[in-house]
CSV table of C-alpha atoms in Angstrom, one decimal:
chain,number,residue,atom,x,y,z
A,140,MET,CA,11.3,37.2,25.8
A,141,GLY,CA,10.8,33.5,27.1
A,142,SER,CA,11.5,30.5,25.3
A,143,ILE,CA,8.6,29.0,23.1
A,144,VAL,CA,7.1,26.0,24.9
A,145,PRO,CA,6.5,23.1,22.4
A,146,SER,CA,3.2,21.7,21.6
A,147,LEU,CA,2.3,18.9,24.1
A,148,SER,CA,-0.1,17.4,21.9
A,149,PHE,CA,-0.2,15.5,18.5
A,150,ASN,CA,-3.1,13.7,17.0
A,151,VAL,CA,-1.7,10.0,16.8
A,152,LEU,CA,-4.7,8.2,15.0
A,153,ARG,CA,-6.3,5.2,16.7
A,154,ASP,CA,-8.8,5.1,13.9
A,155,THR,CA,-6.9,5.5,10.7
A,156,LYS,CA,-9.9,6.3,8.6
A,157,PRO,CA,-8.9,4.1,5.5
A,158,ASP,CA,-11.9,5.4,3.5
A,159,ASP,CA,-11.3,8.9,3.8
A,160,THR,CA,-9.5,10.1,0.7
A,161,THR,CA,-9.4,13.8,1.9
A,162,LEU,CA,-6.5,12.7,4.3
A,163,PRO,CA,-2.9,12.1,3.3
A,164,ALA,CA,-1.9,8.4,2.8
A,165,PHE,CA,0.6,8.7,5.8
A,166,MET,CA,-0.5,9.5,9.1
A,167,VAL,CA,1.0,8.3,12.4
A,168,SER,CA,-1.3,5.6,14.1
A,169,THR,CA,-0.9,3.3,17.0
A,170,THR,CA,-2.6,0.4,14.9
A,171,ARG,CA,-0.5,0.8,11.5
A,172,GLY,CA,2.2,2.8,12.8
A,173,PHE,CA,4.2,4.3,10.1
A,174,LEU,CA,2.8,2.3,7.5
A,175,PRO,CA,0.1,4.0,5.2
A,176,ARG,CA,-3.2,4.5,7.0
A,177,GLN,CA,-4.9,2.1,4.3
A,178,GLU,CA,-3.3,-0.4,2.1
A,179,PRO,CA,-1.6,1.3,-1.0
A,180,ILE,CA,-3.7,1.9,-4.1
A,181,ILE,CA,-2.8,-0.7,-6.8
A,182,SER,CA,-4.7,0.3,-10.0
A,183,LEU,CA,-4.8,3.7,-11.4
A,184,PRO,CA,-8.0,5.4,-13.0
A,185,ALA,CA,-8.5,4.6,-16.7
A,186,GLU,CA,-6.9,8.2,-17.7
A,187,PHE,CA,-3.5,6.7,-16.9
A,188,ASP,CA,-3.6,3.3,-18.8
A,189,VAL,CA,-0.7,4.3,-20.8
A,190,LEU,CA,1.4,4.9,-17.6
A,191,GLU,CA,0.1,1.8,-16.4
A,192,SER,CA,1.2,-0.3,-19.5
A,193,ILE,CA,4.7,1.3,-19.5
A,194,LEU,CA,5.3,0.5,-15.9
A,195,ALA,CA,4.1,-3.1,-16.5
A,196,ARG,CA,6.4,-3.5,-19.3
A,197,MET,CA,9.3,-1.8,-17.6
A,198,PRO,CA,10.9,-4.3,-15.2
A,199,ILE,CA,14.0,-6.4,-16.5
A,200,LYS,CA,11.8,-9.5,-15.7
A,201,THR,CA,8.0,-8.6,-16.0
A,202,LEU,CA,5.2,-10.3,-14.1
A,203,ASN,CA,4.7,-13.1,-16.8
A,204,GLY,CA,8.3,-13.5,-16.7
A,205,THR,CA,9.3,-12.2,-20.2
A,206,PRO,CA,12.1,-9.4,-20.6
A,207,GLY,CA,11.0,-6.0,-20.1
A,208,LEU,CA,11.7,-2.5,-21.4
A,209,LEU,CA,14.8,-2.3,-19.1
A,210,ALA,CA,16.1,-5.6,-20.2
A,211,THR,CA,16.4,-4.3,-23.8
A,212,ALA,CA,17.5,-0.6,-22.8
A,213,THR,CA,14.4,0.5,-24.7
A,214,LEU,CA,12.4,2.4,-21.8
A,215,GLY,CA,13.7,5.7,-22.7
A,216,GLU,CA,12.6,5.7,-26.3
A,217,THR,CA,9.4,4.1,-25.4
A,218,ILE,CA,8.5,6.8,-22.9
A,219,LEU,CA,9.3,9.7,-25.5
A,220,LYS,CA,7.1,7.9,-28.1
A,221,ASP,CA,4.0,6.6,-26.3
A,222,LEU,CA,3.8,8.7,-22.9
A,223,PRO,CA,1.7,12.0,-23.0
A,224,ASP,CA,1.7,14.6,-20.3
A,225,LEU,CA,-1.0,13.6,-17.9
A,226,THR,CA,-0.9,16.6,-15.6
A,227,SER,CA,-4.3,17.6,-16.3
A,228,ALA,CA,-5.5,13.9,-15.4
A,229,ILE,CA,-3.9,14.4,-12.1
A,230,ASP,CA,-5.6,17.6,-11.4
A,231,LYS,CA,-8.8,15.8,-12.0
A,232,TYR,CA,-8.3,13.7,-9.0
A,233,LYS,CA,-6.4,16.1,-7.0
A,234,ASP,CA,-8.5,15.9,-3.9
A,235,ASN,CA,-8.0,12.3,-3.6
A,236,LEU,CA,-4.6,12.2,-1.5
A,237,PRO,CA,-4.0,8.5,-1.4
A,238,LEU,CA,-4.3,8.3,-5.2
A,239,MET,CA,-2.0,11.2,-5.5
A,240,ASN,CA,0.3,9.2,-3.4
A,241,ALA,CA,0.0,6.2,-5.8
A,242,LEU,CA,0.7,8.4,-8.8
A,243,TYR,CA,3.6,9.7,-7.1
A,244,ARG,CA,4.9,6.4,-6.6
A,245,ASP,CA,4.3,5.3,-10.1
A,246,TYR,CA,6.0,8.5,-11.6
A,247,SER,CA,8.9,8.2,-9.3
A,248,PHE,CA,9.7,4.8,-10.6
A,249,LEU,CA,9.4,5.9,-14.1
A,250,ALA,CA,11.7,9.1,-13.3
A,251,SER,CA,14.2,6.9,-11.7
A,252,ALA,CA,14.3,4.2,-14.3
A,253,TYR,CA,14.4,6.8,-17.1
A,254,LEU,CA,17.4,8.6,-15.6
A,255,LEU,CA,19.4,5.6,-14.6
A,256,GLU,CA,18.7,3.4,-17.5
A,257,PRO,CA,22.0,3.9,-19.3
A,258,CYS,CA,24.0,3.4,-16.0
A,259,HIS,CA,22.3,0.0,-15.4
A,260,GLU,CA,23.2,-1.0,-19.0
A,261,ARG,CA,26.8,-0.2,-18.6
A,262,PHE,CA,26.8,-1.8,-15.0
A,263,THR,CA,25.6,-5.1,-16.5
A,264,ASN,CA,28.3,-4.8,-19.2
A,265,GLY,CA,30.7,-4.8,-16.4
A,266,GLU,CA,31.6,-1.0,-17.1
A,267,SER,CA,31.3,2.0,-14.5
A,268,TYR,CA,27.9,3.6,-14.2
A,269,GLY,CA,29.2,6.7,-16.3
A,270,LEU,CA,26.5,9.5,-16.7
A,271,GLY,CA,22.7,9.1,-16.3
A,272,ARG,CA,20.5,11.0,-18.7
A,273,GLN,CA,20.8,14.6,-17.5
A,274,THR,CA,17.2,15.8,-18.5
A,275,LEU,CA,13.9,14.5,-17.3
A,276,PRO,CA,11.3,14.9,-20.0
A,277,SER,CA,8.4,17.0,-19.4
A,278,VAL,CA,6.1,14.2,-19.7
A,279,ILE,CA,7.5,12.8,-16.5
A,280,SER,CA,8.8,16.1,-14.8
A,281,LEU,CA,5.6,18.1,-14.9
A,282,PRO,CA,3.3,15.2,-13.7
A,283,ILE,CA,5.7,14.1,-11.0
A,284,SER,CA,6.2,17.5,-9.9
A,285,ARG,CA,2.5,18.0,-9.5
A,286,CYS,CA,1.3,14.9,-7.8
A,287,ALA,CA,4.6,15.1,-5.5
A,288,GLN,CA,3.4,18.5,-4.5
A,289,LEU,CA,-0.2,17.4,-3.9
A,290,ALA,CA,0.9,14.3,-1.8
A,291,GLY,CA,3.5,16.3,0.2
A,292,PHE,CA,6.8,14.8,-1.3
A,293,LYS,CA,9.8,16.1,-3.2
A,294,PRO,CA,9.5,15.2,-7.0
A,295,PHE,CA,11.9,12.0,-6.9
A,296,MET,CA,11.8,8.7,-5.4
A,297,GLU,CA,11.4,8.4,-1.5
A,298,TYR,CA,11.5,5.4,0.8
A,299,ALA,CA,8.2,5.6,2.5
A,300,GLY,CA,6.0,7.3,-0.1
A,301,SER,CA,7.3,5.5,-3.0
A,302,TYR,CA,9.8,2.7,-3.1
A,303,ALA,CA,8.9,0.6,0.1
A,304,LEU,CA,6.1,1.5,2.4
A,305,PHE,CA,3.5,2.5,-0.6
A,306,ASN,CA,4.8,-0.3,-2.9
A,307,TYR,CA,3.2,-3.3,-1.5
A,308,ARG,CA,-0.1,-5.2,-2.1
A,309,LEU,CA,-1.7,-8.2,-0.2
A,310,GLN,CA,-2.0,-11.3,-2.3
A,311,ASP,CA,-5.0,-12.3,-0.1
A,312,PRO,CA,-6.5,-9.5,1.7
A,313,LYS,CA,-8.1,-11.9,4.3
A,314,ARG,CA,-4.3,-13.0,5.4
A,315,GLY,CA,-3.2,-9.3,6.1
A,316,LEU,CA,0.4,-8.6,6.4
A,317,GLU,CA,1.9,-11.8,6.8
A,318,TYR,CA,5.2,-11.8,5.0
A,319,ASP,CA,4.5,-14.5,2.6
A,320,ASN,CA,1.2,-12.6,1.7
A,321,LEU,CA,3.1,-9.6,0.5
A,322,ARG,CA,3.9,-8.6,-3.2
A,323,LEU,CA,5.4,-5.6,-4.9
A,324,ILE,CA,3.3,-3.2,-7.0
A,325,ARG,CA,6.2,-1.8,-9.0
A,326,ALA,CA,9.9,-3.1,-9.6
A,327,PHE,CA,13.0,-2.4,-11.6
A,328,GLU,CA,14.6,-5.8,-11.7
A,329,HIS,CA,13.0,-9.2,-10.7
A,330,GLY,CA,11.0,-7.6,-7.9
A,331,LEU,CA,7.6,-8.9,-9.2
A,332,ASP,CA,8.7,-12.4,-8.2
A,333,PRO,CA,7.9,-12.5,-4.5
A,334,LYS,CA,11.1,-14.8,-4.1
A,335,SER,CA,13.6,-12.4,-5.7
A,336,SER,CA,16.3,-10.5,-3.8
A,337,GLU,CA,14.6,-7.1,-5.0
A,338,ALA,CA,11.2,-8.1,-3.5
A,339,GLY,CA,12.8,-9.3,-0.4
A,340,PHE,CA,14.7,-6.2,0.2
A,341,VAL,CA,11.7,-4.0,0.0
A,342,LEU,CA,9.1,-6.5,1.8
A,343,VAL,CA,11.5,-6.9,4.8
A,344,HIS,CA,11.3,-3.2,5.4
A,345,VAL,CA,7.4,-3.4,5.1
A,346,ASP,CA,7.5,-6.3,7.4
A,347,MET,CA,9.6,-4.4,10.0
A,348,VAL,CA,7.4,-1.2,9.8
A,349,GLN,CA,4.3,-3.2,10.6
A,350,ASN,CA,5.6,-3.5,14.2
A,351,SER,CA,5.9,0.2,14.5
A,352,GLY,CA,2.3,0.7,15.9
A,353,PRO,CA,3.0,-0.7,19.4
A,354,LEU,CA,6.3,1.2,19.3
A,355,ILE,CA,4.4,4.4,18.6
A,356,ASP,CA,1.9,3.6,21.5
A,357,GLY,CA,4.8,3.0,23.8
A,358,VAL,CA,6.6,6.2,23.0
A,359,VAL,CA,3.2,8.2,23.6
A,360,SER,CA,2.8,6.4,26.8
A,361,VAL,CA,6.1,7.3,28.0
A,362,LEU,CA,5.8,11.0,27.2
A,363,ASP,CA,2.4,11.2,29.0
A,364,ALA,CA,3.7,9.1,32.1
A,365,CYS,CA,6.9,11.3,32.3
A,366,GLU,CA,4.5,14.6,32.4
A,367,HIS,CA,2.4,13.0,35.1
A,368,ASN,CA,5.3,11.6,37.2
A,369,ASP,CA,3.8,8.2,37.0
A,370,ARG,CA,6.9,6.0,37.2
A,371,GLU,CA,5.0,2.5,36.8
A,372,ALA,CA,3.3,3.7,33.6
A,373,PHE,CA,6.5,5.0,32.4
A,374,ASN,CA,8.0,2.0,32.8
A,375,ILE,CA,5.4,0.0,31.1
A,376,GLY,CA,5.7,2.1,28.2
A,377,MET,CA,9.5,1.8,28.1
A,378,GLU,CA,8.9,-1.9,28.2
A,379,LYS,CA,6.6,-1.7,25.1
A,380,VAL,CA,9.3,0.2,23.2
A,381,VAL,CA,11.9,-2.5,24.0
A,382,THR,CA,9.5,-5.3,23.0
A,383,SER,CA,8.7,-3.5,19.6
A,384,MET,CA,12.0,-2.9,18.7
A,385,THR,CA,13.1,-6.4,19.5
A,386,LYS,CA,10.4,-7.5,17.0
A,387,VAL,CA,11.9,-5.0,14.4
A,388,ASN,CA,15.5,-6.3,14.7
A,389,LYS,CA,14.2,-9.9,14.6
A,390,VAL,CA,12.5,-9.3,11.3
A,391,MET,CA,15.3,-7.2,10.1
A,392,ASP,CA,17.9,-10.1,10.7
A,393,GLY,CA,15.7,-12.1,8.2
A,394,MET,CA,17.1,-9.7,5.5
A,395,TRP,CA,20.0,-12.1,4.9
A,396,GLY,CA,17.8,-14.9,3.8
A,397,LYS,CA,15.2,-13.0,1.7
A,398,SER,CA,17.5,-10.6,-0.2
A,399,LYS,CA,21.0,-12.1,-1.2
A,400,PRO,CA,24.1,-10.0,-0.9
A,401,GLY,CA,25.4,-10.8,-4.3
A,402,ASP,CA,22.1,-9.6,-5.8
A,403,TYR,CA,21.8,-6.1,-4.3
A,404,THR,CA,24.3,-4.0,-6.4
A,405,SER,CA,22.3,-4.8,-9.6
A,406,PHE,CA,18.9,-3.4,-8.8
A,407,ARG,CA,20.6,-0.8,-6.5
A,408,THR,CA,21.6,1.1,-9.6
A,409,PHE,CA,17.9,2.3,-9.8
A,410,ILE,CA,17.5,3.7,-6.4
A,411,PHE,CA,20.4,6.0,-6.6
A,412,GLY,CA,19.5,9.8,-6.2
A,413,ILE,CA,20.9,12.8,-7.8
A,414,THR,CA,22.8,14.4,-4.9
A,415,SER,CA,26.5,13.8,-4.4
A,416,GLN,CA,26.4,11.0,-7.3
A,417,SER,CA,29.0,11.0,-10.1
A,418,MET,CA,26.1,10.0,-12.5
A,419,PHE,CA,24.7,13.5,-12.2
A,420,PRO,CA,27.6,15.9,-11.4
A,421,HIS,CA,25.6,18.9,-12.2
A,422,GLY,CA,22.0,17.9,-11.2
A,423,VAL,CA,19.0,16.9,-13.6
A,424,VAL,CA,16.9,19.5,-15.5
A,425,TYR,CA,13.4,19.1,-14.9
A,426,GLU,CA,12.0,20.0,-18.3
A,427,GLY,CA,9.3,22.6,-18.1
A,428,VAL,CA,9.6,22.8,-14.4
A,429,SER,CA,13.1,24.7,-13.8
A,430,ASP,CA,15.8,25.8,-16.1
A,431,GLU,CA,18.2,25.2,-13.4
A,432,PRO,CA,19.3,21.7,-12.7
A,433,MET,CA,17.5,20.1,-9.7
A,434,SER,CA,19.1,17.8,-7.0
A,435,PHE,CA,17.4,15.3,-4.7
A,436,ARG,CA,18.8,12.4,-2.4
A,437,GLY,CA,18.0,9.0,-3.4
A,438,GLU,CA,15.9,6.4,-1.6
A,439,SER,CA,17.4,5.0,1.5
A,440,GLY,CA,16.4,3.0,4.4
A,441,ALA,CA,17.8,5.7,6.7
A,442,ASN,CA,14.6,7.7,5.8
A,443,ASP,CA,12.6,5.2,8.0
A,444,SER,CA,11.1,6.9,11.0
A,445,MET,CA,11.5,4.1,13.6
A,446,ILE,CA,15.1,4.8,14.7
A,447,PRO,CA,14.8,8.5,14.5
A,448,LEU,CA,11.8,8.1,16.9
A,449,CYS,CA,14.0,6.3,19.4
A,450,ASP,CA,16.7,9.0,18.9
A,451,ASN,CA,14.4,11.8,19.7
A,452,LEU,CA,12.7,10.0,22.7
A,453,LEU,CA,15.8,9.3,24.4
A,454,GLN,CA,17.7,12.6,23.2
A,455,ILE,CA,20.6,10.6,21.8
A,456,ALA,CA,23.4,13.2,21.0
A,457,MET,CA,24.9,13.2,17.5
A,458,PRO,CA,28.3,14.6,16.8
A,459,ASP,CA,28.6,18.0,15.2
A,460,THR,CA,30.1,16.7,12.0
A,461,PRO,CA,29.2,17.0,8.2
A,462,LEU,CA,27.8,13.4,8.5
A,463,THR,CA,25.3,14.5,10.8
A,464,THR,CA,24.3,17.5,8.6
A,465,ILE,CA,23.4,14.8,6.0
A,466,LEU,CA,21.4,12.9,8.7
A,467,GLN,CA,19.4,16.0,9.2
A,468,ASP,CA,18.9,16.6,5.5
A,469,PHE,CA,17.4,13.0,5.4
A,470,ARG,CA,14.7,14.3,7.7
A,471,SER,CA,13.1,16.3,4.9
A,472,TYR,CA,12.7,13.0,2.9
A,473,ARG,CA,9.6,11.5,5.0
A,474,PRO,CA,5.9,12.2,4.8
A,475,GLY,CA,5.0,15.3,6.3
A,476,ASN,CA,3.0,13.8,9.2
A,477,HIS,CA,6.0,11.5,10.0
A,478,ARG,CA,8.4,14.6,10.1
A,479,GLU,CA,5.9,16.7,12.5
A,480,PHE,CA,5.5,13.6,14.8
A,481,LEU,CA,9.2,13.1,15.1
A,482,GLU,CA,9.7,16.8,15.7
A,483,TYR,CA,7.0,16.7,18.5
A,484,VAL,CA,8.5,13.8,20.3
A,485,LYS,CA,12.0,15.6,20.0
A,486,ALA,CA,10.5,19.0,21.4
A,487,ARG,CA,8.2,17.1,24.0
A,488,SER,CA,11.2,14.9,25.5
A,489,ALA,CA,13.4,17.9,25.9
A,490,HIS,CA,10.6,19.9,27.4
A,491,LEU,CA,10.1,17.2,30.1
A,492,SER,CA,13.7,16.4,30.5
A,493,LEU,CA,12.8,12.8,29.7
A,494,LYS,CA,16.1,11.2,29.8
A,495,SER,CA,17.0,12.8,33.2
A,496,TYR,CA,13.7,11.4,34.4
A,497,ALA,CA,14.6,8.0,33.0
A,498,LEU,CA,18.1,8.1,34.9
A,499,GLN,CA,16.6,9.2,38.2
A,500,GLU,CA,15.6,5.5,39.0
A,501,PRO,CA,17.4,2.2,38.3
A,502,SER,CA,14.6,0.1,36.9
A,503,SER,CA,13.8,3.1,34.5
A,504,ALA,CA,17.6,3.6,33.6
A,505,ALA,CA,18.0,-0.1,32.8
A,506,LEU,CA,15.0,0.2,30.5
A,507,CYS,CA,16.5,3.2,28.8
A,508,LEU,CA,19.8,1.3,28.3
A,509,LEU,CA,17.8,-1.6,26.9
A,510,ILE,CA,16.2,0.8,24.2
A,511,LEU,CA,19.5,2.1,23.4
A,512,ASN,CA,20.8,-1.3,22.8
A,513,GLN,CA,17.9,-2.1,20.3
A,514,VAL,CA,18.9,1.2,18.5
A,515,ARG,CA,22.6,-0.1,18.5
A,516,ASP,CA,21.4,-3.6,17.2
A,517,PHE,CA,19.6,-1.9,14.6
A,518,ARG,CA,22.5,0.3,13.4
A,519,TRP,CA,25.0,-2.5,13.9
A,520,ARG,CA,23.1,-4.8,11.5
A,521,HIS,CA,22.7,-1.9,9.0
A,522,TRP,CA,26.4,-1.5,9.1
A,523,CYS,CA,26.8,-5.2,8.6
A,524,PHE,CA,24.5,-5.0,5.6
A,525,THR,CA,26.6,-2.2,4.2
A,526,ARG,CA,29.6,-4.2,4.6
A,527,GLU,CA,28.4,-7.4,3.0
A,528,TYR,CA,26.1,-6.1,0.5
A,529,ILE,CA,28.0,-2.9,-0.6
A,530,LEU,CA,31.5,-2.5,0.6
A,531,LYS,CA,32.6,-5.9,-0.6
A,532,LYS,CA,30.7,-5.7,-3.9
A,533,THR,CA,31.6,-2.3,-5.2
A,534,THR,CA,33.8,0.7,-5.0
A,535,HIS,CA,31.3,3.2,-5.6
A,536,PRO,CA,31.9,5.9,-2.8
A,537,THR,CA,28.5,7.0,-2.0
A,538,ALA,CA,25.4,5.2,-0.7
A,539,THR,CA,22.0,5.5,-2.7
A,540,GLY,CA,21.1,8.7,-0.6
A,541,GLY,CA,24.2,10.3,-1.5
A,542,SER,CA,25.9,9.9,1.9
A,543,PRO,CA,29.7,8.5,2.2
A,544,ILE,CA,29.5,4.7,2.2
A,545,VAL,CA,32.2,4.1,4.7
A,546,THR,CA,31.9,6.7,7.4
A,547,TRP,CA,28.3,7.8,7.5
A,548,LEU,CA,26.5,4.9,9.4
A,549,PRO,CA,29.3,4.5,11.9
A,550,ASN,CA,28.6,8.3,12.8
A,551,GLN,CA,25.4,7.5,14.2
A,552,LEU,CA,26.4,4.0,15.5
A,553,GLN,CA,29.2,5.4,17.4
A,554,ALA,CA,26.8,8.0,18.9
A,555,VAL,CA,24.4,5.4,20.3
A,556,MET,CA,27.3,3.4,21.7
A,557,GLN,CA,28.5,6.4,23.5
A,558,ALA,CA,25.0,6.9,25.0
A,559,MET,CA,25.1,3.5,26.3
A,560,VAL,CA,28.3,4.0,28.0
A,561,ASP,CA,27.2,7.2,29.5
A,562,VAL,CA,23.9,5.6,30.9
A,563,TRP,CA,26.1,2.4,32.0
A,564,GLU,CA,28.8,4.5,33.8
A,565,GLY,CA,26.4,7.2,35.1
A,566,SER,CA,24.6,4.5,37.0
A,567,GLY,CA,27.6,3.1,38.6
A,568,LYS,CA,27.4,0.0,36.5
A,569,ARG,CA,24.7,-1.2,38.8
A,570,LEU,CA,21.7,-2.0,36.4
A,571,GLY,CA,21.6,-5.8,36.7
A,572,LYS,CA,22.7,-8.7,35.0
A,573,SER,CA,21.1,-8.2,31.6
A,574,CYS,CA,22.5,-4.7,31.2
A,575,GLU,CA,26.0,-6.0,32.1
A,576,GLU,CA,25.8,-8.6,29.4
A,577,VAL,CA,24.5,-5.9,26.8
A,578,MET,CA,27.6,-3.6,27.9
A,579,ASP,CA,30.0,-6.6,27.7
A,580,LEU,CA,29.0,-7.1,24.0
A,581,LEU,CA,29.1,-3.3,23.3
A,582,TYR,CA,32.8,-2.9,24.5
A,583,VAL,CA,33.7,-5.8,22.0
A,584,GLN,CA,31.6,-4.3,19.3
A,585,ARG,CA,32.7,-0.9,19.5
A,586,GLU,CA,36.5,-1.9,19.1
A,587,THR,CA,35.5,-4.3,16.0
A,588,LEU,CA,33.7,-1.3,14.4
A,589,ARG,CA,36.6,1.0,15.0
A,590,LYS,CA,39.0,-1.5,13.2
A,591,GLU,CA,36.5,-2.3,10.2
A,592,VAL,CA,36.1,1.4,9.6
A,593,GLU,CA,39.8,2.0,9.7
A,594,LYS,CA,40.3,-0.9,7.4
A,595,TYR,CA,37.9,0.2,4.8
A,596,CYS,CA,39.1,3.8,5.2
A,597,GLN,CA,42.5,2.9,4.2
A,598,GLU,CA,41.4,0.6,1.3
A,599,ARG,CA,39.5,3.4,-0.1
A,600,ASN,CA,41.6,6.3,0.7
A,601,VAL,CA,39.0,8.0,2.8
A,602,ASP,CA,40.0,10.4,5.5
A,603,THR,CA,39.7,8.5,8.8
A,604,SER,CA,38.9,11.9,10.6
A,605,LYS,CA,35.4,11.9,9.0
A,606,ALA,CA,34.9,8.4,10.6
């Protein structure tokens, strides 16, 4: 039996149909990229006024500046006393998929805050996290399971569908997605203040992803041009990918000024997951949903789709390690349409032998190297964030998504560095001055990374063979 040929088409939207409530909130487009196809829903129907009230009072610092329920460690008791099971109200609106996404966002914020409230209280008192609440009450577990099912997510906080990409609003709709016009809808700590580090942490991600439309357009163009053996169109598409990722990296670099390293570990407590976390050694029982404890990975920027898109386009080979297994697990924590698009790009690129096509001609090979360099730049900066925001601030051994904090990012960073070396040396090191400068930096940075990982592994008694 012959191999199955992958689908050579995918419905990348040009018109995002923002008023169509029968479509999922997240569908890949050339205009809004990986952002939701319409601005996130802010206000819930009247049936959810109690939920809205608790969420408004939840943050450590509320919108009007007063201390909220998490500041007084009274969120848990408030939920148990005041919140009814609103699953029937969810079913009333089940055909409105963007609203299901908004409800999923809101219940996931409530679930994480409820489970991790005791850990945050201990953390602020200078103690270790200790244990979180081991049972999610049915007034949260039943509705979050229902709206997550309808919206296409797992019943726990995710990066795109909840924490970041469906959690912003426009202060002035006429100004669009300008950074200073972005505000958070939900927050745990001080995030309703747009100048806070919590707001900056989330909104910089939104600002980065608003550049993903041209990136997707470039990727689709590259695939089509490769199929039709159109070298000029192929290179134009590759240039668009380079330009888009350059913009993404420039925005990403603004994180340093918008979210301070010293502030991160405080609100970070609330975005931990269940999987591989000491706070939940046996998982969490979802009351009324499952008698057996359930486990989900936490919110992580690693769930974003832009870098995996580049990985899949250029067929970047990841090492066969347990760390790569975690990377593969992360792929399930994305909107379904995003997952399908990434798999389509991976399959079509492999079917077309796109990487080989790029390396057949020097100008295309140079562009391939420049795209890889943008992926390296992104992952290197992510490593620098991890070093400055986390490794220097806390000894907790796992990231929010449950990956090992020291070794996981270097696993992917070293893979893209090796891919760059392969392209450069395979070309005979004759791809022009700009590529030569890129490689000079790479060799220095690769040695720096090796030393830094070795240092932190030694300090934390981590097996360096996993680095």
